Every structure is written in structure tokens, then in C-alpha cells.
mmCIF file of C-alpha atoms and ligand atoms in Angstrom:
data_model
loop_
_atom_site.group_PDB
_atom_site.id
_atom_site.type_symbol
_atom_site.label_atom_id
_atom_site.label_comp_id
_atom_site.label_asym_id
_atom_site.label_seq_id
_atom_site.Cartn_x
_atom_site.Cartn_y
_atom_site.Cartn_z
ATOM 1 C CA MET A 51 126.329 151.666 126.741
ATOM 2 C CA GLU A 52 123.653 152.193 124.087
ATOM 3 C CA ARG A 53 125.135 149.591 121.728
ATOM 4 C CA CYS A 54 125.665 147.173 124.571
ATOM 5 C CA PHE A 55 122.046 147.518 125.702
ATOM 6 C CA LYS A 56 120.833 146.871 122.144
ATOM 7 C CA GLU A 57 122.749 143.590 122.199
ATOM 8 C CA TYR A 58 121.033 142.557 125.432
ATOM 9 C CA SER A 59 117.594 143.353 124.054
ATOM 10 C CA GLU A 60 118.319 141.426 120.839
ATOM 11 C CA PHE A 61 119.545 138.468 122.886
ATOM 12 C CA VAL A 62 116.398 138.496 125.038
ATOM 13 C CA LEU A 63 114.138 138.498 121.987
ATOM 14 C CA SER A 64 115.927 135.370 120.699
ATOM 15 C CA LEU A 65 114.994 133.335 123.810
ATOM 16 C CA PRO A 66 112.038 130.908 124.142
ATOM 17 C CA LYS A 67 108.854 132.798 124.923
ATOM 18 C CA GLU A 68 105.453 132.244 126.513
ATOM 19 C CA LYS A 69 102.364 134.390 126.885
ATOM 20 C CA GLY A 70 103.104 137.113 129.448
ATOM 21 C CA TRP A 71 101.302 138.796 132.346
ATOM 22 C CA ALA A 72 101.904 142.560 132.136
ATOM 23 C CA THR A 73 104.010 142.328 128.991
ATOM 24 C CA GLU A 74 102.880 140.467 125.872
ATOM 25 C CA PHE A 75 105.530 137.751 126.353
ATOM 26 C CA LEU A 76 107.757 136.283 129.022
ATOM 27 C CA TYR A 77 111.208 135.036 127.976
ATOM 28 C CA GLU A 78 112.999 132.024 129.449
ATOM 29 C CA TYR A 79 116.567 132.497 130.605
ATOM 30 C CA LYS A 80 118.369 129.694 132.473
ATOM 31 C CA GLY A 81 115.038 128.022 133.282
ATOM 32 C CA ILE A 82 113.427 131.204 134.679
ATOM 33 C CA TRP A 83 110.755 133.356 133.016
ATOM 34 C CA PHE A 84 111.261 137.105 132.758
ATOM 35 C CA GLN A 85 109.636 140.193 131.367
ATOM 36 C CA PRO A 86 111.968 141.626 128.733
ATOM 37 C CA LYS A 87 112.009 145.287 129.784
ATOM 38 C CA PHE A 88 112.160 146.087 133.530
ATOM 39 C CA GLY A 89 113.450 142.547 133.989
ATOM 40 C CA LEU A 90 115.826 140.424 131.995
ATOM 41 C CA GLN A 91 117.554 143.142 129.952
ATOM 42 C CA GLY A 92 118.438 145.052 133.112
ATOM 43 C CA LEU A 93 119.465 141.878 134.870
ATOM 44 C CA LEU A 94 121.931 140.951 132.114
ATOM 45 C CA TRP A 95 123.277 144.492 131.967
ATOM 46 C CA MET A 96 123.658 144.552 135.710
ATOM 47 C CA GLN A 97 125.322 141.134 135.848
ATOM 48 C CA ASP A 98 128.068 142.496 133.602
ATOM 49 C CA HIS A 99 128.520 145.956 135.078
ATOM 50 C CA PHE A 100 127.414 146.249 138.708
ATOM 51 C CA LYS A 101 130.141 146.542 141.337
ATOM 52 C CA PRO A 102 128.938 145.960 144.903
ATOM 53 C CA LYS A 103 130.430 147.781 147.881
ATOM 54 C CA PRO A 104 130.987 145.951 151.192
ATOM 55 C CA THR A 105 128.549 148.318 152.937
ATOM 56 C CA ASP A 106 125.699 147.684 150.458
ATOM 57 C CA ILE A 107 122.350 146.507 151.767
ATOM 58 C CA PHE A 108 120.237 144.468 149.355
ATOM 59 C CA LEU A 109 116.535 143.811 149.565
ATOM 60 C CA MET A 110 115.646 140.759 147.491
ATOM 61 C CA THR A 111 112.036 139.832 146.828
ATOM 62 C CA PHE A 112 109.674 138.079 144.487
ATOM 63 C CA PRO A 113 107.198 140.727 143.274
ATOM 64 C CA LYS A 114 104.204 141.379 145.558
ATOM 65 C CA CYS A 115 105.650 139.898 148.736
ATOM 66 C CA GLY A 116 106.163 143.143 150.663
ATOM 67 C CA THR A 117 108.940 144.940 148.745
ATOM 68 C CA THR A 118 107.414 148.393 149.221
ATOM 69 C CA TRP A 119 107.019 147.853 152.971
ATOM 70 C CA LEU A 120 110.563 146.548 153.422
ATOM 71 C CA LYS A 121 112.032 149.355 151.308
ATOM 72 C CA ALA A 122 110.367 151.847 153.650
ATOM 73 C CA LEU A 123 111.548 150.003 156.764
ATOM 74 C CA LEU A 124 115.150 149.527 155.634
ATOM 75 C CA TYR A 125 115.445 153.174 154.625
ATOM 76 C CA THR A 126 113.941 154.401 157.892
ATOM 77 C CA ILE A 127 115.967 152.107 160.146
ATOM 78 C CA VAL A 128 119.315 152.769 158.496
ATOM 79 C CA LYS A 129 118.875 156.534 158.130
ATOM 80 C CA ARG A 130 117.028 157.147 161.408
ATOM 81 C CA THR A 131 119.551 159.628 162.773
ATOM 82 C CA GLN A 132 119.384 161.787 159.615
ATOM 83 C CA PHE A 133 115.691 162.640 159.599
ATOM 84 C CA HIS A 134 112.962 163.743 161.947
ATOM 85 C CA PHE A 135 109.701 161.821 161.721
ATOM 86 C CA SER A 136 107.675 164.992 161.103
ATOM 87 C CA THR A 137 109.671 165.873 157.956
ATOM 88 C CA HIS A 138 110.694 162.371 156.889
ATOM 89 C CA PRO A 139 111.329 161.773 153.137
ATOM 90 C CA LEU A 140 108.766 158.957 153.212
ATOM 91 C CA LEU A 141 106.034 161.526 153.805
ATOM 92 C CA THR A 142 106.671 163.001 150.365
ATOM 93 C CA HIS A 143 108.330 160.166 148.417
ATOM 94 C CA ASN A 144 107.165 156.695 147.507
ATOM 95 C CA PRO A 145 109.520 154.022 148.970
ATOM 96 C CA HIS A 146 110.454 152.973 145.411
ATOM 97 C CA ASP A 147 111.853 156.457 144.795
ATOM 98 C CA LEU A 148 114.086 156.214 147.865
ATOM 99 C CA VAL A 149 115.313 152.647 147.363
ATOM 100 C CA PRO A 150 115.862 151.898 143.662
ATOM 101 C CA PHE A 151 115.602 148.555 141.932
ATOM 102 C CA LEU A 152 118.862 147.483 140.334
ATOM 103 C CA GLU A 153 117.522 145.889 137.160
ATOM 104 C CA ILE A 154 114.573 148.262 136.744
ATOM 105 C CA ASP A 155 115.894 151.692 137.762
ATOM 106 C CA LEU A 156 119.706 151.730 137.926
ATOM 107 C CA PHE A 157 120.255 149.248 135.093
ATOM 108 C CA GLY A 158 116.983 149.813 133.297
ATOM 109 C CA HIS A 159 116.899 151.496 129.949
ATOM 110 C CA PRO A 160 117.384 154.397 130.146
ATOM 111 C CA PRO A 161 118.915 154.116 133.621
ATOM 112 C CA PHE A 162 117.222 156.187 136.304
ATOM 113 C CA GLY A 163 120.017 157.040 138.720
ATOM 114 C CA ASP A 164 123.662 156.113 138.983
ATOM 115 C CA PRO A 165 124.639 153.536 141.617
ATOM 116 C CA ASP A 166 128.117 155.115 141.882
ATOM 117 C CA MET A 167 126.577 158.403 142.968
ATOM 118 C CA MET A 168 124.548 156.920 145.831
ATOM 119 C CA PRO A 169 125.836 157.636 149.358
ATOM 120 C CA SER A 170 126.957 154.673 151.479
ATOM 121 C CA PRO A 171 125.406 152.564 152.752
ATOM 122 C CA ARG A 172 123.520 152.048 149.501
ATOM 123 C CA ILE A 173 120.140 150.405 149.963
ATOM 124 C CA LEU A 174 119.319 148.569 146.758
ATOM 125 C CA ALA A 175 116.486 146.274 145.780
ATOM 126 C CA SER A 176 116.063 143.544 143.206
ATOM 127 C CA HIS A 177 113.719 140.805 142.079
ATOM 128 C CA PHE A 178 116.778 138.690 141.096
ATOM 129 C CA PRO A 179 116.456 134.933 141.697
ATOM 130 C CA TYR A 180 119.252 133.729 143.991
ATOM 131 C CA SER A 181 120.633 131.386 141.334
ATOM 132 C CA LEU A 182 121.313 134.356 139.020
ATOM 133 C CA LEU A 183 122.941 136.702 141.524
ATOM 134 C CA PRO A 184 126.215 138.008 140.115
ATOM 135 C CA LYS A 185 129.312 136.458 141.730
ATOM 136 C CA PRO A 186 130.658 139.818 143.007
ATOM 137 C CA ILE A 187 127.478 140.182 145.100
ATOM 138 C CA LEU A 188 127.743 136.628 146.422
ATOM 139 C CA ASP A 189 131.417 137.165 147.278
ATOM 140 C CA SER A 190 130.870 140.494 149.040
ATOM 141 C CA PRO A 191 130.275 140.773 152.813
ATOM 142 C CA CYS A 192 127.144 142.873 152.211
ATOM 143 C CA LYS A 193 123.867 142.296 154.030
ATOM 144 C CA MET A 194 120.874 140.893 152.208
ATOM 145 C CA VAL A 195 117.258 140.830 153.382
ATOM 146 C CA TYR A 196 114.628 138.590 151.830
ATOM 147 C CA ILE A 197 110.892 138.533 152.526
ATOM 148 C CA CYS A 198 108.492 135.780 151.467
ATOM 149 C CA ARG A 199 104.703 135.620 151.592
ATOM 150 C CA ASP A 200 101.960 133.008 151.487
ATOM 151 C CA PRO A 201 101.773 131.730 147.863
ATOM 152 C CA LYS A 202 97.992 132.231 147.464
ATOM 153 C CA ASP A 203 98.126 135.822 148.736
ATOM 154 C CA THR A 204 101.166 136.485 146.562
ATOM 155 C CA PHE A 205 99.293 135.131 143.546
ATOM 156 C CA VAL A 206 96.232 137.316 144.154
ATOM 157 C CA SER A 207 98.375 140.402 144.663
ATOM 158 C CA LEU A 208 100.329 139.602 141.461
ATOM 159 C CA LEU A 209 97.182 139.102 139.441
ATOM 160 C CA HIS A 210 95.663 142.429 140.509
ATOM 161 C CA PHE A 211 98.885 144.299 139.846
ATOM 162 C CA TYR A 212 99.707 142.763 136.482
ATOM 163 C CA ASN A 213 96.143 143.056 135.215
ATOM 164 C CA LYS A 214 96.298 146.796 135.941
ATOM 165 C CA MET A 215 99.651 146.985 134.154
ATOM 166 C CA ARG A 216 98.298 145.066 131.114
ATOM 167 C CA LEU A 217 95.532 147.563 130.735
ATOM 168 C CA LYS A 218 97.938 150.466 131.030
ATOM 169 C CA THR A 219 100.649 149.012 128.727
ATOM 170 C CA ASP A 220 98.508 148.217 125.722
ATOM 171 C CA GLY A 221 94.894 148.016 126.808
ATOM 172 C CA ARG A 222 94.813 144.199 126.985
ATOM 173 C CA ALA A 223 91.965 142.516 128.847
ATOM 174 C CA PRO A 224 92.680 141.002 132.287
ATOM 175 C CA ILE A 225 94.065 137.436 132.393
ATOM 176 C CA PRO A 226 91.225 135.129 133.452
ATOM 177 C CA VAL A 227 91.936 133.942 136.982
ATOM 178 C CA GLU A 228 91.849 130.202 136.046
ATOM 179 C CA GLU A 229 94.474 130.784 133.375
ATOM 180 C CA ALA A 230 96.632 132.812 135.743
ATOM 181 C CA VAL A 231 96.450 130.102 138.451
ATOM 182 C CA ASP A 232 97.616 127.563 135.877
ATOM 183 C CA MET A 233 100.541 129.772 134.778
ATOM 184 C CA PHE A 234 101.504 130.492 138.390
ATOM 185 C CA CYS A 235 101.462 126.802 139.311
ATOM 186 C CA ARG A 236 103.634 125.974 136.272
ATOM 187 C CA GLY A 237 106.150 128.669 137.198
ATOM 188 C CA ILE A 238 105.330 130.818 134.175
ATOM 189 C CA THR A 239 105.397 134.036 136.165
ATOM 190 C CA PRO A 240 107.725 137.035 135.891
ATOM 191 C CA ARG A 241 110.844 135.814 137.800
ATOM 192 C CA GLY A 242 109.793 132.182 137.364
ATOM 193 C CA SER A 243 108.464 129.647 139.844
ATOM 194 C CA TYR A 244 107.518 131.370 143.080
ATOM 195 C CA TRP A 245 108.422 128.305 145.142
ATOM 196 C CA ASP A 246 111.863 127.861 143.533
ATOM 197 C CA PHE A 247 112.550 131.550 144.082
ATOM 198 C CA VAL A 248 111.699 131.353 147.804
ATOM 199 C CA LEU A 249 113.625 128.124 148.329
ATOM 200 C CA GLY A 250 116.724 129.602 146.676
ATOM 201 C CA TYR A 251 116.891 132.383 149.256
ATOM 202 C CA TRP A 252 115.787 130.198 152.144
ATOM 203 C CA ARG A 253 118.594 127.691 151.534
ATOM 204 C CA ALA A 254 121.104 130.515 151.191
ATOM 205 C CA SER A 255 119.904 132.004 154.488
ATOM 206 C CA LEU A 256 120.649 128.698 156.218
ATOM 207 C CA GLU A 257 124.140 128.622 154.720
ATOM 208 C CA CYS A 258 124.986 132.278 155.463
ATOM 209 C CA PRO A 259 122.719 133.534 158.260
ATOM 210 C CA GLU A 260 125.100 136.398 159.002
ATOM 211 C CA ASN A 261 124.660 137.752 155.458
ATOM 212 C CA LEU A 262 121.088 136.852 154.595
ATOM 213 C CA LEU A 263 118.075 137.522 156.795
ATOM 214 C CA PHE A 264 114.964 135.618 155.720
ATOM 215 C CA LEU A 265 111.664 137.209 156.793
ATOM 216 C CA LYS A 266 107.998 136.326 156.395
ATOM 217 C CA TYR A 267 105.317 138.893 155.521
ATOM 218 C CA GLU A 268 102.872 137.279 157.932
ATOM 219 C CA ALA A 269 105.344 137.447 160.853
ATOM 220 C CA MET A 270 105.922 141.128 160.066
ATOM 221 C CA LYS A 271 102.169 141.758 160.121
ATOM 222 C CA GLU A 272 101.768 139.892 163.405
ATOM 223 C CA ASP A 273 104.576 141.575 165.301
ATOM 224 C CA ALA A 274 106.243 144.346 163.325
ATOM 225 C CA LEU A 275 107.960 145.737 166.398
ATOM 226 C CA SER A 276 110.085 142.683 167.143
ATOM 227 C CA GLN A 277 110.797 142.111 163.444
ATOM 228 C CA VAL A 278 112.033 145.694 163.122
ATOM 229 C CA LYS A 279 114.374 145.150 166.066
ATOM 230 C CA LYS A 280 115.647 141.966 164.443
ATOM 231 C CA LEU A 281 116.158 143.788 161.146
ATOM 232 C CA ALA A 282 118.067 146.660 162.755
ATOM 233 C CA GLU A 283 120.358 144.248 164.586
ATOM 234 C CA PHE A 284 120.992 142.156 161.491
ATOM 235 C CA LEU A 285 121.832 145.230 159.401
ATOM 236 C CA GLY A 286 124.371 146.422 161.959
ATOM 237 C CA TYR A 287 122.180 149.359 163.037
ATOM 238 C CA PRO A 288 120.844 148.014 166.360
ATOM 239 C CA PHE A 289 118.716 150.233 168.525
ATOM 240 C CA THR A 290 120.764 151.822 171.288
ATOM 241 C CA LYS A 291 120.067 151.252 174.971
ATOM 242 C CA GLU A 292 118.576 154.760 175.064
ATOM 243 C CA GLU A 293 116.308 154.008 172.117
ATOM 244 C CA GLU A 294 115.154 150.769 173.730
ATOM 245 C CA GLU A 295 114.513 152.538 177.047
ATOM 246 C CA GLU A 296 112.612 155.316 175.291
ATOM 247 C CA GLU A 297 110.519 152.556 173.715
ATOM 248 C CA GLU A 298 109.632 151.101 177.096
ATOM 249 C CA GLU A 299 108.856 154.440 178.713
ATOM 250 C CA GLU A 300 107.002 156.250 175.947
ATOM 251 C CA GLU A 301 104.093 155.237 173.801
ATOM 252 C CA ASN A 302 105.828 156.700 170.779
ATOM 253 C CA GLY A 303 109.384 155.456 171.101
ATOM 254 C CA VAL A 304 111.571 155.399 167.996
ATOM 255 C CA ILE A 305 110.817 151.762 167.079
ATOM 256 C CA GLN A 306 107.095 152.424 167.382
ATOM 257 C CA GLU A 307 107.496 155.548 165.209
ATOM 258 C CA ILE A 308 109.297 153.543 162.523
ATOM 259 C CA VAL A 309 106.575 150.881 162.482
ATOM 260 C CA LYS A 310 103.859 153.535 162.289
ATOM 261 C CA LEU A 311 105.554 155.574 159.564
ATOM 262 C CA CYS A 312 106.008 152.475 157.381
ATOM 263 C CA SER A 313 102.606 150.935 158.068
ATOM 264 C CA PHE A 314 100.167 150.226 155.249
ATOM 265 C CA GLU A 315 97.632 152.564 156.854
ATOM 266 C CA ASN A 316 100.048 155.477 156.972
ATOM 267 C CA LEU A 317 101.815 155.054 153.623
ATOM 268 C CA SER A 318 98.697 154.286 151.608
ATOM 269 C CA ASN A 319 96.991 157.444 152.877
ATOM 270 C CA LEU A 320 99.784 159.853 151.985
ATOM 271 C CA GLN A 321 99.099 162.184 149.092
ATOM 272 C CA VAL A 322 102.265 161.081 147.269
ATOM 273 C CA ASN A 323 101.058 157.484 147.290
ATOM 274 C CA LYS A 324 97.520 158.332 146.268
ATOM 275 C CA THR A 325 98.413 160.439 143.241
ATOM 276 C CA GLY A 326 102.099 160.118 142.267
ATOM 277 C CA SER A 327 103.828 157.607 140.039
ATOM 278 C CA THR A 328 107.199 155.904 139.994
ATOM 279 C CA VAL A 329 109.382 153.496 137.960
ATOM 280 C CA HIS A 330 110.087 155.671 134.969
ATOM 281 C CA ASN A 331 106.841 157.517 135.755
ATOM 282 C CA PHE A 332 104.893 154.501 134.572
ATOM 283 C CA VAL A 333 103.553 152.733 137.661
ATOM 284 C CA GLU A 334 101.073 154.737 139.727
ATOM 285 C CA ASN A 335 102.107 154.734 143.386
ATOM 286 C CA LYS A 336 98.636 153.700 144.519
ATOM 287 C CA LEU A 337 99.100 150.326 142.758
ATOM 288 C CA TYR A 338 101.666 149.356 145.399
ATOM 289 C CA PHE A 339 99.013 149.607 148.098
ATOM 290 C CA ARG A 340 95.975 147.403 147.646
ATOM 291 C CA LYS A 341 94.843 145.774 150.919
ATOM 292 C CA GLY A 342 97.984 144.699 152.732
ATOM 293 C CA GLU A 343 96.188 141.857 154.504
ATOM 294 C CA ILE A 344 96.841 138.223 155.338
ATOM 295 C CA GLY A 345 94.464 135.735 153.702
ATOM 296 C CA ASP A 346 92.769 138.004 151.148
ATOM 297 C CA SER A 347 93.201 135.192 148.589
ATOM 298 C CA LYS A 348 90.104 133.476 149.959
ATOM 299 C CA ASN A 349 88.024 136.406 148.673
ATOM 300 C CA HIS A 350 89.284 135.941 145.116
ATOM 301 C CA LEU A 351 89.943 132.226 144.593
ATOM 302 C CA THR A 352 87.539 129.308 144.456
ATOM 303 C CA PRO A 353 88.162 126.381 146.847
ATOM 304 C CA ASP A 354 89.477 124.381 143.844
ATOM 305 C CA MET A 355 91.999 127.078 142.961
ATOM 306 C CA MET A 356 93.130 127.345 146.593
ATOM 307 C CA GLU A 357 93.536 123.575 146.712
ATOM 308 C CA LEU A 358 95.558 123.549 143.500
ATOM 309 C CA ILE A 359 98.022 126.151 144.786
ATOM 310 C CA ASP A 360 98.223 124.362 148.163
ATOM 311 C CA LYS A 361 98.980 121.109 146.354
ATOM 312 C CA VAL A 362 101.875 122.658 144.425
ATOM 313 C CA THR A 363 103.134 124.231 147.656
ATOM 314 C CA GLU A 364 103.076 120.855 149.375
ATOM 315 C CA GLU A 365 104.881 119.152 146.489
ATOM 316 C CA LYS A 366 107.501 121.865 146.116
ATOM 317 C CA LEU A 367 108.257 122.087 149.837
ATOM 318 C CA SER A 368 108.186 118.361 150.503
ATOM 319 C CA GLY A 369 111.468 117.280 152.083
ATOM 320 C CA THR A 370 112.913 120.806 152.173
ATOM 321 C CA GLY A 371 112.130 121.551 155.830
ATOM 322 C CA PHE A 372 110.708 124.937 154.819
ATOM 323 C CA THR A 373 107.184 126.060 155.598
ATOM 324 C CA PHE A 374 105.324 129.300 154.865
ATOM 325 C CA HIS A 375 103.646 129.078 158.290
ATOM 326 C CA VAL A 376 104.805 131.516 160.926
HETATM 327 P P1 A3P B 235 98.067 143.171 148.445
HETATM 328 O O1 A3P B 235 97.954 143.261 146.959
HETATM 329 O O2 A3P B 235 97.752 141.806 148.973
HETATM 330 O O3 A3P B 235 97.319 144.229 149.155
HETATM 331 P P2 A3P B 235 105.206 144.645 146.729
HETATM 332 O O4 A3P B 235 105.529 145.825 147.577
HETATM 333 O O5 A3P B 235 106.242 143.560 146.813
HETATM 334 O O6 A3P B 235 104.868 145.051 145.354
HETATM 335 O O7 A3P B 235 103.925 143.972 147.383
HETATM 336 C C1 A3P B 235 102.695 144.614 147.328
HETATM 337 C C2 A3P B 235 101.824 144.030 148.408
HETATM 338 O O8 A3P B 235 102.264 144.526 149.694
HETATM 339 C C3 A3P B 235 100.379 144.473 148.240
HETATM 340 O O9 A3P B 235 99.611 143.415 148.811
HETATM 341 C C4 A3P B 235 100.359 145.727 149.087
HETATM 342 O O10 A3P B 235 99.082 146.132 149.483
HETATM 343 C C5 A3P B 235 101.206 145.286 150.282
HETATM 344 N N1 A3P B 235 101.811 146.400 151.007
HETATM 345 C C6 A3P B 235 102.294 147.564 150.518
HETATM 346 N N2 A3P B 235 102.748 148.337 151.494
HETATM 347 C C7 A3P B 235 102.552 147.670 152.648
HETATM 348 C C8 A3P B 235 102.821 147.972 154.022
HETATM 349 N N3 A3P B 235 103.363 149.108 154.392
HETATM 350 N N4 A3P B 235 102.485 147.033 154.937
HETATM 351 C C9 A3P B 235 101.923 145.858 154.580
HETATM 352 N N5 A3P B 235 101.641 145.518 153.302
HETATM 353 C C10 A3P B 235 101.952 146.407 152.345
#
């Protein structure tokens, strides 16, 4: 494995590069920009070696669109009969430690965890663009959940996160916001163009609605309860009649408990998420919880910047039938 990983890293370093966000450079592979470590190397390794199981559940996201939230929800919904809410693993573990990323954790270097040792159903996450998903995943009957978010809010969340990571990686100064808007609009972002990424999954969800559930962050924020029910049904873990009745009769029915446990307010205030760290012990857990709001971009972008991102959104979505509106 060691020799094979060295070959991947040498290959990545031979690709066209651009100035990066968290890492010094981004590398272009098949028209999409990637960070070398915690990104493309793991993706290539995974493409060659990962074997999906029919019961696998995949969470696919572009960074900063609600991955942490969905990891918590998927884990809680699927494993709800195994744990009591008062002693739930989420109270002491960050969601990223319970639901690993394929290309970062399981196929990162060194790998953190062995996918073959995970109990079924495996809940796995990835920031893989749809166009690069390995064929065995596409051919398997597994369930896939995707969540998108308003482009301006995604951008602001990305910028905050990657600027913190820049500082931590090698003490580099933050990327000026104007420069970052320009890179974002040109698709020079880790995992490439945000709009292309979203459209890839959206189109796939229209083709295979039974395998791919497409969610919106804003819809989750507006009505988490009904979205959680939809998720549970899609995953093949629908709430029972008793659970639904309990929900109607009690203020704290199981669906309500799941929503509360996984809420921004609850998770961000847990000790583990205030002080711990994850992803090879490098990312502080608190960085995954900033504000968790809709529309925070207006507090960080000038009207011109907002207009620029809106213009790209309009151009990219024109004729597709897709809209970010809920
Ligand atoms: P903001 O930076 O806008 O606050 P990801 O999990 O994909 O890295 O996305 C991180 C974004 O989701 C951050 O957005 C973070 O605050 C928000 N987030 C994290 N946990 C959340 C939760 N339980 N509910 C809603 N938003 C959450």
C-alpha cells in the first residue's frame, strides 16, 4: 500500500496547479480542482480499492453545505434502536468521528479506520464529485444522500474555514475576500466548481430518485422534522406507527429528540465539540460549528460580491430547471 500511495502522490504533483485555499496549491484532475492531501490522493486510492456493499449509505456533499449536520442525523436515524438519547455517542463524539470520510479518513494517508471492519450498514461520507464516483458505487443499489446550500452562504462558510486551516497549516495570511470570490466564481475551489458539483448530483437524483435523495440546507433549517421523516423513509428506516404516534402525543417524541440532538445549538455546545479535534487530530471540532444560519453571507460580502455570485448562479443554472430556492 505504501508504494502504491507514493505513486498517487507523485501523480498528483505532476498535474496542473493553481494557488490553493487551505493548502498551498490546488491540482486539476479531469477538470476539477483538488487539494492534494485529504483530497485527490485519497480519491484516487479509493477509486482503485474501495468495494461498496449493497447496504452502504453514502453522504455526498460539497464542503461547508451541512456535512456535519447530516452525518449526525444519518447516524442517529439509522442506529436509533441501539442507543438511548441520554447516553448517545453524539454527546461524546464529533459526528466526523462516527461517520468517516472515504478519501480523507479511510483512504487518507495513513488511513484512519478500515472500511472492511465497519458494521453494516456502513455510513460513509465523501466530497467526491458525481462525475468521479467509482463505477462499483454507481452500480450498487446503495442509498446516497446529497445536501446543497445557497452558494453565497457556502462561499462564506468555506472562506472562514479555509482561512483558519491556512493559518494552522503553515501560518499563511487569510485569502482576501475579493480574491476568494473570484476563485470561487471561476471554480477554483477544493472539489471544483460549486455549481457543477451540485448539478451533477441534482441530475443524478432525477435519474435515480430511489437511490439518491437530494436535500437543501435551507429546507432542513425551515422544517427539520419533516425532512428527518423523509430521510428515514428514503434510507429504509421509516419511523414506525408507534414512533409516529409517540410524536403526536408527546412533546419529546423520537423524531423531535433526533432533531434536537443533532441541532446546531445542541452539538455546538457539547464539550467534545468545543475542545476536541478530528480528521487525523488536525481539525478542531469547533471549526465545524460557526453560525449555522441562512443568509449570513450578507454580513460578510459587499453588494457587488453578492451580485457577482448571483450572476454566476444564474448563468450556471440557466436552462437546467434547478433552483437553490426552497
Ligand atoms: P456556517 O459556517 O455558515 O456557520 P460542513 O459540515 O459541510 O463542514 O458545513 C459547515 C456549516 O454547517 C457551517 O456553516 C456550520 O456552522 C454549519 N453546521 C454545522 N452543524 C450544523 C447543524 N447541526 N445544523 C445546522 N448547521 C450546522
